MMTF fields as JSON, N, C-alpha, C and O atoms, coordinates in Angstrom:
{
  "mmtfVersion": "1.0.0",
  "mmtfProducer": "UNKNOWN",
  "numBonds": 519,
  "numAtoms": 520,
  "numGroups": 130,
  "numChains": 1,
  "numModels": 1,
  "chainsPerModel": [1],
  "groupsPerChain": [130],
  "chainIdList": ["A"],
  "bondAtomList": [4, 2, 8, 6, 12, 10, 16, 14, 20, 18, 24, 22, 28, 26, 32, 30, 36, 34, 40, 38, 44, 42, 48, 46, 52, 50, 56, 54, 60, 58, 64, 62, 68, 66, 72, 70, 76, 74, 80, 78, 84, 82, 88, 86, 92, 90, 96, 94, 100, 98, 104, 102, 108, 106, 112, 110, 116, 114, 120, 118, 124, 122, 128, 126, 132, 130, 136, 134, 140, 138, 144, 142, 148, 146, 152, 150, 156, 154, 160, 158, 164, 162, 168, 166, 172, 170, 176, 174, 180, 178, 184, 182, 188, 186, 192, 190, 196, 194, 200, 198, 204, 202, 208, 206, 212, 210, 216, 214, 220, 218, 224, 222, 228, 226, 232, 230, 236, 234, 240, 238, 244, 242, 248, 246, 252, 250, 256, 254, 260, 258, 264, 262, 268, 266, 272, 270, 276, 274, 280, 278, 284, 282, 288, 286, 292, 290, 296, 294, 300, 298, 304, 302, 308, 306, 312, 310, 316, 314, 320, 318, 324, 322, 328, 326, 332, 330, 336, 334, 340, 338, 344, 342, 348, 346, 352, 350, 356, 354, 360, 358, 364, 362, 368, 366, 372, 370, 376, 374, 380, 378, 384, 382, 388, 386, 392, 390, 396, 394, 400, 398, 404, 402, 408, 406, 412, 410, 416, 414, 420, 418, 424, 422, 428, 426, 432, 430, 436, 434, 440, 438, 444, 442, 448, 446, 452, 450, 456, 454, 460, 458, 464, 462, 468, 466, 472, 470, 476, 474, 480, 478, 484, 482, 488, 486, 492, 490, 496, 494, 500, 498, 504, 502, 508, 506, 512, 510, 516, 514],
  "bondOrderList": [1, 1, 1, 1, 1, 1, 1, 1, 1, 1, 1, 1, 1, 1, 1, 1, 1, 1, 1, 1, 1, 1, 1, 1, 1, 1, 1, 1, 1, 1, 1, 1, 1, 1, 1, 1, 1, 1, 1, 1, 1, 1, 1, 1, 1, 1, 1, 1, 1, 1, 1, 1, 1, 1, 1, 1, 1, 1, 1, 1, 1, 1, 1, 1, 1, 1, 1, 1, 1, 1, 1, 1, 1, 1, 1, 1, 1, 1, 1, 1, 1, 1, 1, 1, 1, 1, 1, 1, 1, 1, 1, 1, 1, 1, 1, 1, 1, 1, 1, 1, 1, 1, 1, 1, 1, 1, 1, 1, 1, 1, 1, 1, 1, 1, 1, 1, 1, 1, 1, 1, 1, 1, 1, 1, 1, 1, 1, 1, 1],
  "groupList": [{"groupName": "MET", "atomNameList": ["N", "CA", "C", "O"], "elementList": ["N", "C", "C", "O"], "formalChargeList": [0, 0, 0, 0], "bondAtomList": [1, 0, 2, 1, 3, 2], "bondOrderList": [1, 1, 2], "singleLetterCode": "M", "chemCompType": "L-PEPTIDE LINKING"}, {"groupName": "SER", "atomNameList": ["N", "CA", "C", "O"], "elementList": ["N", "C", "C", "O"], "formalChargeList": [0, 0, 0, 0], "bondAtomList": [1, 0, 2, 1, 3, 2], "bondOrderList": [1, 1, 2], "singleLetterCode": "S", "chemCompType": "L-PEPTIDE LINKING"}, {"groupName": "THR", "atomNameList": ["N", "CA", "C", "O"], "elementList": ["N", "C", "C", "O"], "formalChargeList": [0, 0, 0, 0], "bondAtomList": [1, 0, 2, 1, 3, 2], "bondOrderList": [1, 1, 2], "singleLetterCode": "T", "chemCompType": "L-PEPTIDE LINKING"}, {"groupName": "PRO", "atomNameList": ["N", "CA", "C", "O"], "elementList": ["N", "C", "C", "O"], "formalChargeList": [0, 0, 0, 0], "bondAtomList": [1, 0, 2, 1, 3, 2], "bondOrderList": [1, 1, 2], "singleLetterCode": "P", "chemCompType": "L-PEPTIDE LINKING"}, {"groupName": "GLY", "atomNameList": ["N", "CA", "C", "O"], "elementList": ["N", "C", "C", "O"], "formalChargeList": [0, 0, 0, 0], "bondAtomList": [1, 0, 2, 1, 3, 2], "bondOrderList": [1, 1, 2], "singleLetterCode": "G", "chemCompType": "PEPTIDE LINKING"}, {"groupName": "PHE", "atomNameList": ["N", "CA", "C", "O"], "elementList": ["N", "C", "C", "O"], "formalChargeList": [0, 0, 0, 0], "bondAtomList": [1, 0, 2, 1, 3, 2], "bondOrderList": [1, 1, 2], "singleLetterCode": "F", "chemCompType": "L-PEPTIDE LINKING"}, {"groupName": "ASP", "atomNameList": ["N", "CA", "C", "O"], "elementList": ["N", "C", "C", "O"], "formalChargeList": [0, 0, 0, 0], "bondAtomList": [1, 0, 2, 1, 3, 2], "bondOrderList": [1, 1, 2], "singleLetterCode": "D", "chemCompType": "L-PEPTIDE LINKING"}, {"groupName": "GLU", "atomNameList": ["N", "CA", "C", "O"], "elementList": ["N", "C", "C", "O"], "formalChargeList": [0, 0, 0, 0], "bondAtomList": [1, 0, 2, 1, 3, 2], "bondOrderList": [1, 1, 2], "singleLetterCode": "E", "chemCompType": "L-PEPTIDE LINKING"}, {"groupName": "LEU", "atomNameList": ["N", "CA", "C", "O"], "elementList": ["N", "C", "C", "O"], "formalChargeList": [0, 0, 0, 0], "bondAtomList": [1, 0, 2, 1, 3, 2], "bondOrderList": [1, 1, 2], "singleLetterCode": "L", "chemCompType": "L-PEPTIDE LINKING"}, {"groupName": "ILE", "atomNameList": ["N", "CA", "C", "O"], "elementList": ["N", "C", "C", "O"], "formalChargeList": [0, 0, 0, 0], "bondAtomList": [1, 0, 2, 1, 3, 2], "bondOrderList": [1, 1, 2], "singleLetterCode": "I", "chemCompType": "L-PEPTIDE LINKING"}, {"groupName": "HIS", "atomNameList": ["N", "CA", "C", "O"], "elementList": ["N", "C", "C", "O"], "formalChargeList": [0, 0, 0, 0], "bondAtomList": [1, 0, 2, 1, 3, 2], "bondOrderList": [1, 1, 2], "singleLetterCode": "H", "chemCompType": "L-PEPTIDE LINKING"}, {"groupName": "ARG", "atomNameList": ["N", "CA", "C", "O"], "elementList": ["N", "C", "C", "O"], "formalChargeList": [0, 0, 0, 0], "bondAtomList": [1, 0, 2, 1, 3, 2], "bondOrderList": [1, 1, 2], "singleLetterCode": "R", "chemCompType": "L-PEPTIDE LINKING"}, {"groupName": "VAL", "atomNameList": ["N", "CA", "C", "O"], "elementList": ["N", "C", "C", "O"], "formalChargeList": [0, 0, 0, 0], "bondAtomList": [1, 0, 2, 1, 3, 2], "bondOrderList": [1, 1, 2], "singleLetterCode": "V", "chemCompType": "L-PEPTIDE LINKING"}, {"groupName": "ALA", "atomNameList": ["N", "CA", "C", "O"], "elementList": ["N", "C", "C", "O"], "formalChargeList": [0, 0, 0, 0], "bondAtomList": [1, 0, 2, 1, 3, 2], "bondOrderList": [1, 1, 2], "singleLetterCode": "A", "chemCompType": "L-PEPTIDE LINKING"}, {"groupName": "TRP", "atomNameList": ["N", "CA", "C", "O"], "elementList": ["N", "C", "C", "O"], "formalChargeList": [0, 0, 0, 0], "bondAtomList": [1, 0, 2, 1, 3, 2], "bondOrderList": [1, 1, 2], "singleLetterCode": "W", "chemCompType": "L-PEPTIDE LINKING"}, {"groupName": "LYS", "atomNameList": ["N", "CA", "C", "O"], "elementList": ["N", "C", "C", "O"], "formalChargeList": [0, 0, 0, 0], "bondAtomList": [1, 0, 2, 1, 3, 2], "bondOrderList": [1, 1, 2], "singleLetterCode": "K", "chemCompType": "L-PEPTIDE LINKING"}, {"groupName": "GLN", "atomNameList": ["N", "CA", "C", "O"], "elementList": ["N", "C", "C", "O"], "formalChargeList": [0, 0, 0, 0], "bondAtomList": [1, 0, 2, 1, 3, 2], "bondOrderList": [1, 1, 2], "singleLetterCode": "Q", "chemCompType": "L-PEPTIDE LINKING"}, {"groupName": "TYR", "atomNameList": ["N", "CA", "C", "O"], "elementList": ["N", "C", "C", "O"], "formalChargeList": [0, 0, 0, 0], "bondAtomList": [1, 0, 2, 1, 3, 2], "bondOrderList": [1, 1, 2], "singleLetterCode": "Y", "chemCompType": "L-PEPTIDE LINKING"}],
  "groupTypeList": [0, 1, 2, 3, 1, 4, 5, 6, 7, 8, 9, 10, 3, 1, 2, 11, 8, 1, 12, 12, 13, 8, 8, 13, 13, 2, 7, 14, 13, 6, 5, 3, 5, 9, 11, 6, 1, 8, 1, 8, 1, 6, 1, 13, 8, 1, 15, 16, 8, 10, 2, 8, 7, 7, 13, 7, 17, 8, 7, 9, 11, 15, 7, 4, 4, 4, 11, 15, 11, 11, 2, 15, 12, 11, 8, 2, 6, 11, 4, 11, 2, 13, 5, 7, 4, 10, 12, 13, 13, 8, 11, 13, 9, 12, 7, 4, 13, 4, 3, 13, 13, 13, 3, 13, 1, 13, 3, 7, 13, 13, 13, 13, 2, 13, 1, 6, 2, 11, 16, 11, 16, 11, 16, 10, 10, 13, 15, 13, 4, 11],
  "groupIdList": [1, 2, 3, 4, 5, 6, 7, 8, 9, 10, 11, 12, 13, 14, 15, 16, 17, 18, 19, 20, 21, 22, 23, 24, 25, 26, 27, 28, 29, 30, 31, 32, 33, 34, 35, 36, 37, 38, 39, 40, 41, 42, 43, 44, 45, 46, 47, 48, 49, 50, 51, 52, 53, 54, 55, 56, 57, 58, 59, 60, 61, 62, 63, 64, 65, 66, 67, 68, 69, 70, 71, 72, 73, 74, 75, 76, 77, 78, 79, 80, 81, 82, 83, 84, 85, 86, 87, 88, 89, 90, 91, 92, 93, 94, 95, 96, 97, 98, 99, 100, 101, 102, 103, 104, 105, 106, 107, 108, 109, 110, 111, 112, 113, 114, 115, 116, 117, 118, 119, 120, 121, 122, 123, 124, 125, 126, 127, 128, 129, 130],
  "secStructList": [7, 7, 7, 7, 6, 6, 7, 7, 6, 6, 6, 7, 1, 2, 2, 2, 2, 2, 2, 2, 2, 2, 2, 2, 6, 7, 1, 7, 3, 3, 2, 2, 2, 2, 2, 2, 2, 2, 6, 7, 7, 2, 2, 2, 2, 2, 2, 2, 2, 2, 2, 2, 2, 2, 6, 6, 1, 3, 3, 3, 3, 3, 3, 1, 7, 4, 4, 4, 7, 3, 3, 3, 3, 3, 3, 7, 2, 2, 2, 2, 2, 2, 2, 2, 2, 2, 2, 2, 2, 2, 2, 2, 2, 2, 2, 2, 6, 1, 7, 1, 1, 7, 7, 7, 7, 2, 2, 2, 2, 2, 2, 2, 2, 2, 2, 2, 2, 2, 2, 2, 2, 2, 2, 2, 2, 2, 2, 2, 2, 7],
  "xCoordList": [-8.196, -7.306, -6.865, -7.688, -5.602, -5.105, -5.243, -5.306, -5.287, -5.41, -4.063, -3.039, -4.056, -2.793, -2.149, -2.829, -0.85, -0.103, -0.602, -0.839, -0.756, -1.197, -2.683, -3.13, -3.46, -4.9, -5.095, -4.555, -5.855, -5.998, -7.453, -8.321, -7.703, -9.061, -9.621, -10.834, -8.779, -9.243, -9.78, -10.793, -9.112, -9.522, -10.655, -11.446, -10.744, -11.63, -13.117, -13.744, -13.725, -15.163, -15.413, -14.64, -16.487, -16.708, -16.657, -16.127, -17.189, -17.179, -15.754, -15.369, -14.972, -13.584, -12.76, -11.917, -12.996, -12.284, -12.603, -11.714, -13.856, -14.251, -13.589, -13.134, -13.531, -12.882, -11.412, -10.907, -10.728, -9.293, -9.013, -8.057, -9.836, -9.652, -9.823, -9.069, -10.81, -11.026, -9.828, -9.361, -9.337, -8.206, -6.904, -6.007, -6.795, -5.582, -5.396, -4.287, -6.476, -6.424, -6.148, -6.126, -5.938, -5.752, -4.773, -4.452, -4.309, -3.419, -4.25, -4.046, -5.178, -6.075, -7.5, -7.716, -8.46, -9.867, -10.666, -10.422, -11.619, -12.498, -13.558, -14.004, -13.953, -14.966, -16.241, -16.73, -16.794, -18.029, -17.844, -18.757, -16.678, -16.408, -16.447, -17.064, -15.79, -15.783, -17.198, -17.668, -17.874, -19.243, -20.159, -20.879, -20.129, -21.022, -20.618, -21.482, -19.32, -18.85, -19.261, -19.535, -19.306, -19.617, -21.042, -21.433, -21.819, -23.212, -23.334, -24.133, -22.527, -22.545, -23.106, -23.069, -23.625, -24.033, -22.781, -21.734, -22.895, -21.768, -21.287, -20.085, -22.225, -21.84, -21.183, -20.216, -21.7, -21.108, -19.684, -18.78, -19.492, -18.154, -17.22, -16.083, -17.678, -16.845, -16.358, -15.195, -17.239, -16.877, -15.784, -14.813, -15.934, -14.934, -13.596, -12.534, -13.66, -12.426, -11.707, -10.483, -12.456, -11.868, -11.158, -10.045, -11.797, -11.2, -9.893, -8.893, -9.91, -8.707, -7.623, -6.434, -8.026, -7.054, -6.373, -5.165, -7.144, -6.563, -5.5, -4.523, -5.692, -4.723, -3.56, -2.653, -3.597, -2.589, -2.556, -1.511, -3.735, -3.857, -4.195, -3.985, -4.712, -4.964, -4.762, -4.748, -4.61, -4.419, -5.633, -6.105, -6.126, -7.274, -6.832, -6.256, -7.101, -6.788, -8.075, -8.909, -8.219, -9.364, -8.802, -7.916, -9.327, -8.841, -9.946, -11.122, -9.575, -10.544, -11.292, -10.943, -12.32, -13.103, -14.542, -14.874, -15.388, -16.809, -17.462, -17.255, -18.265, -18.998, -18.078, -18.47, -16.883, -15.947, -14.966, -14.011, -15.195, -14.304, -14.394, -15.483, -13.227, -13.159, -12.343, -11.327, -12.796, -12.07, -11.483, -12.195, -10.17, -9.463, -8.836, -8.419, -8.778, -8.306, -7.319, -7.475, -6.303, -5.364, -4.87, -4.851, -4.469, -3.842, -2.43, -1.738, -2.006, -0.605, 0.169, -0.426, 1.482, 2.285, 1.9, 1.825, 1.661, 1.251, -0.087, -0.253, -1.028, -2.328, -2.226, -2.895, -1.392, -1.22, -0.59, -0.999, 0.409, 1.056, 0.065, 0.036, -0.742, -1.751, -2.769, -3.154, -3.207, -4.177, -3.582, -4.226, -2.367, -1.733, -1.547, -1.738, -1.177, -1.037, -2.372, -2.451, -3.424, -4.752, -5.248, -5.811, -5.049, -5.457, -4.702, -5.295, -3.406, -2.623, -3.157, -3.237, -3.52, -4.065, -5.406, -5.668, -6.258, -7.544, -7.326, -8.027, -6.364, -6.06, -5.602, -5.996, -4.776, -4.298, -5.468, -5.5, -6.417, -7.589, -8.398, -8.793, -8.643, -9.441, -8.727, -9.35, -7.439, -6.691, -6.626, -6.616, -6.583, -6.537, -7.855, -7.897, -8.924, -10.251, -10.549, -11.541, -9.704, -9.949, -9.569, -9.114, -9.753, -9.402, -7.902, -7.11, -7.528, -6.124, -5.304, -4.074, -5.975, -5.275, -4.494, -4.675, -3.636, -2.829, -3.744, -4.757, -3.394, -4.263, -4.301, -3.276, -5.483, -5.672, -5.566, -5.742, -5.275, -5.271, -6.7, -7.643, -6.871, -8.21, -9.134, -10.272, -8.699, -9.602, -9.953, -11.093, -8.967, -9.246, -10.229, -11.141, -10.049, -10.942, -12.359, -13.328, -12.48, -13.804, -14.475, -15.672, -13.711, -14.267, -14.703, -15.756, -13.9, -14.252, -15.513, -16.378, -15.619, -16.806, -18.042, -19.09, -17.933, -19.058, -19.461, -20.648, -18.459, -18.739, -19.439, -20.394, -18.962, -19.597, -21.038, -21.922, -21.276, -22.621, -23.547, -24.672, -23.08, -23.895, -24.213, -25.333, -23.218, -23.433, -24.473, -25.352, -24.395, -25.383, -26.773, -27.765, -26.852, -28.148, -28.743, -29.94, -27.907, -28.398, -28.906, -29.942, -28.161, -28.578, -29.894, -30.776, -30.022, -31.253, -32.424, -33.485, -32.256, -33.338, -33.694, -34.863, -32.683, -32.939, -33.778, -34.715, -33.454, -34.222, -35.625, -36.586, -35.756, -37.073, -37.965, -39.187, -37.373, -38.14, -38.654, -39.521, -38.149, -38.582, -39.967, -40.472],
  "yCoordList": [3.365, 2.412, 2.992, 3.49, 2.929, 3.45, 2.382, 1.184, 2.847, 1.926, 1.243, 1.917, -0.084, -0.796, -0.478, -0.145, -0.587, -0.411, -1.424, -2.586, -0.989, -1.884, -1.815, -2.3, -1.214, -1.095, -0.234, 0.869, -0.727, -0.041, 0.375, -0.462, 1.67, 2.212, 1.904, 1.755, 1.806, 1.538, 0.111, -0.12, -0.819, -2.229, -2.538, -3.448, -1.807, -2.174, -2.309, -3.225, -1.479, -1.688, -3.133, -3.697, -3.708, -5.15, -5.631, -6.71, -4.866, -5.321, -5.382, -6.365, -4.327, -4.343, -5.399, -6.054, -5.569, -6.604, -7.983, -8.825, -8.212, -9.492, -9.702, -10.804, -8.659, -8.75, -9.097, -10.021, -8.359, -8.565, -9.943, -10.608, -10.373, -11.693, -12.797, -13.77, -12.643, -13.63, -13.671, -14.747, -12.502, -12.438, -12.912, -13.384, -12.79, -13.229, -14.737, -15.244, -15.447, -16.912, -17.438, -18.651, -16.548, -16.997, -16.085, -15.0, -16.515, -15.678, -14.686, -13.477, -15.189, -14.365, -14.868, -16.061, -13.971, -14.368, -13.626, -12.449, -14.323, -13.711, -12.874, -13.208, -11.781, -10.878, -11.625, -11.41, -12.5, -13.203, -14.069, -14.185, -14.667, -15.49, -14.632, -15.014, -13.479, -12.583, -12.108, -12.17, -11.633, -11.119, -12.157, -11.862, -13.364, -14.417, -14.907, -15.192, -15.007, -15.465, -14.518, -14.945, -13.216, -12.21, -11.679, -10.787, -12.233, -11.815, -10.301, -9.635, -9.782, -8.357, -8.137, -9.033, -6.94, -6.575, -6.2, -5.919, -6.199, -5.796, -4.4, -4.166, -3.473, -2.092, -1.945, -1.197, -2.653, -2.571, -3.123, -2.535, -4.253, -4.836, -3.931, -3.707, -3.415, -2.528, -1.334, -0.944, -0.761, 0.405, 0.044, 0.786, -1.08, -1.49, -1.825, -1.478, -2.502, -2.835, -1.57, -1.482, -0.6, 0.657, 1.367, 1.867, 1.41, 2.044, 1.356, 2.017, 0.029, -0.729, -0.611, -0.604, -0.519, -0.361, 1.012, 1.121, 2.05, 3.391, 3.429, 4.169, 2.636, 2.564, 1.626, 1.436, 1.048, 0.091, -1.176, -1.806, -1.546, -2.78, -3.96, -5.112, -3.682, -4.766, -4.344, -3.163, -5.356, -5.184, -5.774, -6.856, -5.045, -5.511, -5.667, -4.75, -6.826, -7.088, -7.413, -8.181, -6.816, -7.121, -7.874, -7.384, -9.065, -9.931, -10.176, -10.217, -10.339, -10.629, -9.375, -8.259, -9.587, -8.452, -8.853, -10.038, -7.863, -8.121, -8.903, -8.63, -9.893, -10.705, -11.658, -12.197, -11.865, -12.789, -12.067, -12.673, -10.799, -10.026, -10.538, -10.746, -10.734, -11.229, -10.255, -9.726, -10.032, -9.188, -10.087, -10.853, -9.983, -10.771, -9.808, -8.705, -10.243, -9.388, -10.16, -11.359, -9.446, -10.058, -8.999, -7.809, -9.443, -8.54, -8.243, -9.127, -7.012, -6.662, -6.992, -7.315, -6.909, -7.118, -6.091, -6.41, -4.865, -3.805, -4.156, -3.963, -4.668, -5.054, -6.215, -6.233, -7.181, -8.348, -7.919, -8.377, -7.036, -6.539, -5.752, -5.902, -4.918, -4.142, -5.068, -4.846, -6.107, -7.057, -7.786, -7.895, -8.28, -9.008, -8.103, -8.546, -6.84, -5.894, -5.606, -5.485, -5.499, -5.226, -6.407, -6.214, -7.608, -8.803, -8.866, -9.184, -8.568, -8.563, -7.504, -7.742, -6.338, -5.267, -5.685, -5.415, -6.347, -6.829, -7.858, -7.849, -8.737, -9.741, -9.05, -9.45, -8.02, -7.284, -6.63, -6.613, -6.099, -5.483, -6.531, -6.309, -7.671, -8.733, -9.287, -9.488, -9.53, -10.074, -9.074, -9.47, -7.789, -6.764, -6.576, -5.961, -7.095, -6.934, -8.006, -7.913, -9.023, -10.13, -9.781, -8.67, -10.729, -10.499, -10.281, -10.695, -9.63, -9.302, -10.536, -10.485, -11.638, -12.871, -13.397, -12.943, -14.344, -14.938, -15.503, -16.129, -15.287, -15.771, -17.293, -17.96, -17.818, -19.258, -19.62, -18.777, -20.89, -21.335, -21.309, -21.255, -21.346, -21.273, -22.377, -22.076, -23.656, -24.698, -24.478, -24.701, -24.037, -23.782, -22.631, -22.69, -21.589, -20.428, -20.823, -20.391, -21.641, -22.08, -22.935, -22.793, -23.821, -24.669, -23.825, -24.075, -22.828, -21.953, -21.159, -20.995, -20.669, -19.916, -20.804, -20.379, -22.027, -22.953, -23.289, -23.371, -23.482, -23.78, -22.609, -22.804, -21.388, -20.187, -20.062, -19.712, -20.342, -20.252, -21.258, -20.919, -22.495, -23.517, -23.122, -23.317, -22.564, -22.15, -21.036, -21.073, -20.055, -18.975, -19.513, -19.047, -20.49, -21.075, -21.804, -21.696, -22.547, -23.247, -22.249, -22.465, -21.15, -20.13, -19.498, -19.26, -19.229, -18.634, -19.571, -19.134, -20.858, -21.829, -22.013, -22.199, -21.962, -22.109, -20.923, -21.114, -19.721, -18.534, -18.588, -18.228, -19.027, -19.083, -20.121, -19.97, -21.181, -22.234, -21.877, -22.572, -20.813, -20.414, -19.881, -19.506],
  "zCoordList": [14.246, 13.597, 12.257, 11.489, 11.988, 10.717, 9.633, 9.912, 8.413, 7.278, 7.049, 6.944, 6.97, 6.779, 5.429, 4.458, 5.396, 4.156, 3.13, 3.46, 1.916, 0.851, 0.553, -0.487, 1.462, 1.219, -0.023, -0.105, -0.977, -2.265, -2.479, -2.725, -2.383, -2.555, -3.937, -4.084, -4.943, -6.303, -6.428, -7.088, -5.808, -5.88, -4.906, -5.154, -3.819, -2.717, -3.051, -2.518, -3.883, -4.161, -4.61, -5.384, -4.119, -4.281, -5.729, -5.994, -6.66, -8.047, -8.592, -9.226, -8.343, -8.831, -8.108, -8.72, -6.81, -6.068, -6.644, -6.769, -6.99, -7.591, -8.943, -9.248, -9.752, -11.069, -10.897, -11.536, -10.038, -9.85, -9.249, -9.646, -8.301, -7.7, -8.736, -8.747, -9.599, -10.656, -11.604, -11.979, -11.987, -12.907, -12.267, -12.965, -10.955, -10.261, -10.359, -10.193, -10.628, -10.685, -12.085, -12.294, -13.047, -14.425, -15.154, -14.67, -16.296, -17.103, -17.916, -17.814, -18.716, -19.516, -19.315, -19.099, -19.386, -19.284, -20.349, -20.615, -20.952, -21.948, -21.244, -20.147, -21.894, -21.364, -20.946, -19.837, -21.806, -21.407, -20.158, -19.341, -20.013, -18.828, -17.563, -16.569, -17.603, -16.438, -16.152, -15.015, -17.193, -17.048, -16.417, -15.464, -16.949, -16.461, -15.07, -14.241, -14.81, -13.498, -12.391, -11.269, -12.71, -11.693, -11.79, -11.036, -12.724, -12.934, -13.127, -12.467, -14.042, -14.352, -15.745, -16.588, -15.982, -17.335, -18.12, -17.537, -19.433, -20.273, -19.898, -19.768, -19.725, -19.445, -18.078, -17.934, -17.071, -15.729, -15.737, -15.143, -16.413, -16.48, -17.274, -16.86, -18.394, -19.215, -18.412, -18.511, -17.627, -16.81, -15.812, -15.661, -15.136, -14.142, -14.803, -14.286, -15.948, -16.663, -17.109, -17.013, -17.593, -18.049, -16.888, -17.052, -15.733, -14.55, -14.169, -13.891, -14.158, -13.799, -14.866, -14.546, -16.121, -17.204, -17.11, -17.318, -16.8, -16.655, -15.561, -15.665, -14.519, -13.431, -13.768, -12.958, -14.962, -15.431, -14.587, -14.43, -14.039, -13.275, -14.177, -13.797, -15.358, -16.295, -17.733, -18.082, -18.536, -19.979, -20.675, -20.328, -21.661, -22.434, -23.876, -24.46, -24.445, -25.858, -26.59, -26.11, -27.757, -28.618, -29.814, -30.515, -30.033, -31.106, -32.105, -31.744, -33.357, -34.406, -34.821, -34.434, -35.611, -36.085, -36.31, -36.346, -36.461, -36.728, -35.619, -34.437, -36.018, -35.04, -34.276, -33.242, -34.766, -34.114, -33.189, -32.704, -32.949, -32.096, -30.657, -30.121, -30.048, -28.665, -27.832, -28.284, -26.631, -25.694, -24.624, -23.976, -24.448, -23.435, -22.437, -22.792, -21.188, -20.107, -19.236, -19.007, -18.757, -17.804, -16.834, -17.151, -15.65, -14.685, -15.15, -15.655, -14.982, -15.228, -13.954, -12.926, -14.024, -12.818, -11.753, -10.566, -12.192, -11.258, -10.594, -9.39, -11.374, -10.837, -9.871, -8.838, -10.206, -9.333, -8.004, -6.937, -8.085, -6.867, -6.012, -4.791, -6.656, -5.923, -5.262, -4.114, -5.981, -5.427, -4.224, -3.181, -4.366, -3.265, -2.046, -0.914, -2.267, -1.168, -0.5, 0.722, -1.312, -0.765, 0.062, 1.14, -0.425, 0.324, 1.652, 2.683, 1.637, 2.879, 3.849, 5.055, 3.315, 4.161, 4.768, 5.94, 3.967, 4.489, 5.589, 6.6, 5.394, 6.433, 7.716, 8.812, 7.583, 8.757, 9.491, 10.722, 8.745, 9.363, 10.121, 11.266, 9.481, 10.103, 11.335, 12.377, 11.219, 12.351, 13.493, 14.658, 13.181, 14.206, 14.926, 15.991, 14.363, 14.968, 15.997, 16.719, 16.074, 16.993, 18.422, 18.694, 19.335, 20.739, 20.894, 20.048, 21.978, 22.227, 22.597, 22.602, 22.904, 23.261, 22.074, 20.944, 22.338, 21.27, 20.198, 20.511, 18.933, 17.862, 17.816, 17.959, 17.615, 17.483, 16.018, 15.139, 15.767, 14.382, 13.861, 14.651, 12.567, 11.97, 12.485, 12.846, 12.537, 13.057, 14.528, 14.936, 15.331, 16.741, 16.884, 17.709, 16.089, 16.148, 15.743, 16.367, 14.701, 14.248, 15.318, 15.567, 15.948, 16.997, 18.191, 18.778, 18.552, 19.671, 19.356, 20.217, 18.131, 17.728, 17.774, 18.26, 17.277, 17.292, 18.732, 19.05, 19.595, 20.995, 21.675, 22.427, 21.41, 21.971, 21.497, 22.279, 20.235, 19.676, 20.346, 20.713, 20.507, 21.165, 22.603, 23.075, 23.297, 24.674, 24.737, 25.598, 23.854, 23.839, 23.506, 24.066, 22.6, 22.26, 23.465, 23.728, 24.198, 25.392, 26.43, 27.06, 26.601, 27.566, 27.136, 27.961, 25.847, 25.321, 25.538, 25.985, 25.229, 25.392, 26.866, 27.206, 27.744, 29.17, 29.667, 30.442, 29.233, 29.641, 29.069, 29.75, 27.84, 27.183, 27.853, 27.854, 28.428, 29.061, 30.425, 30.956, 31.014, 32.368, 32.384, 33.442]
}
């Protein structure tokens, strides 16, 4: 299977994907908010932010000075476009992994999966009872 258009190797690692996804939902976010939301250390988050900033996927602003210094982060237009393309590529991968039959809606697929699971459990219990 070939990699779908839009798949972004830079965003794909789970930590960077989590950072970008969090930032996609807001205009600006404070460093402590990102760190705490993703349960990262200061150094781990700083490293990921630096990597994304070098790719021009986000903008970092430092405001104030001394003990009141605040670091704010936002996705750039380039970062938002890359994130949206990556999400579309991930969806294409997931959708391509399903059965060749016509795709079911999400509720129908969930109901079918639950029904299949119940059927397998009944079969397992029937065999175990023999």
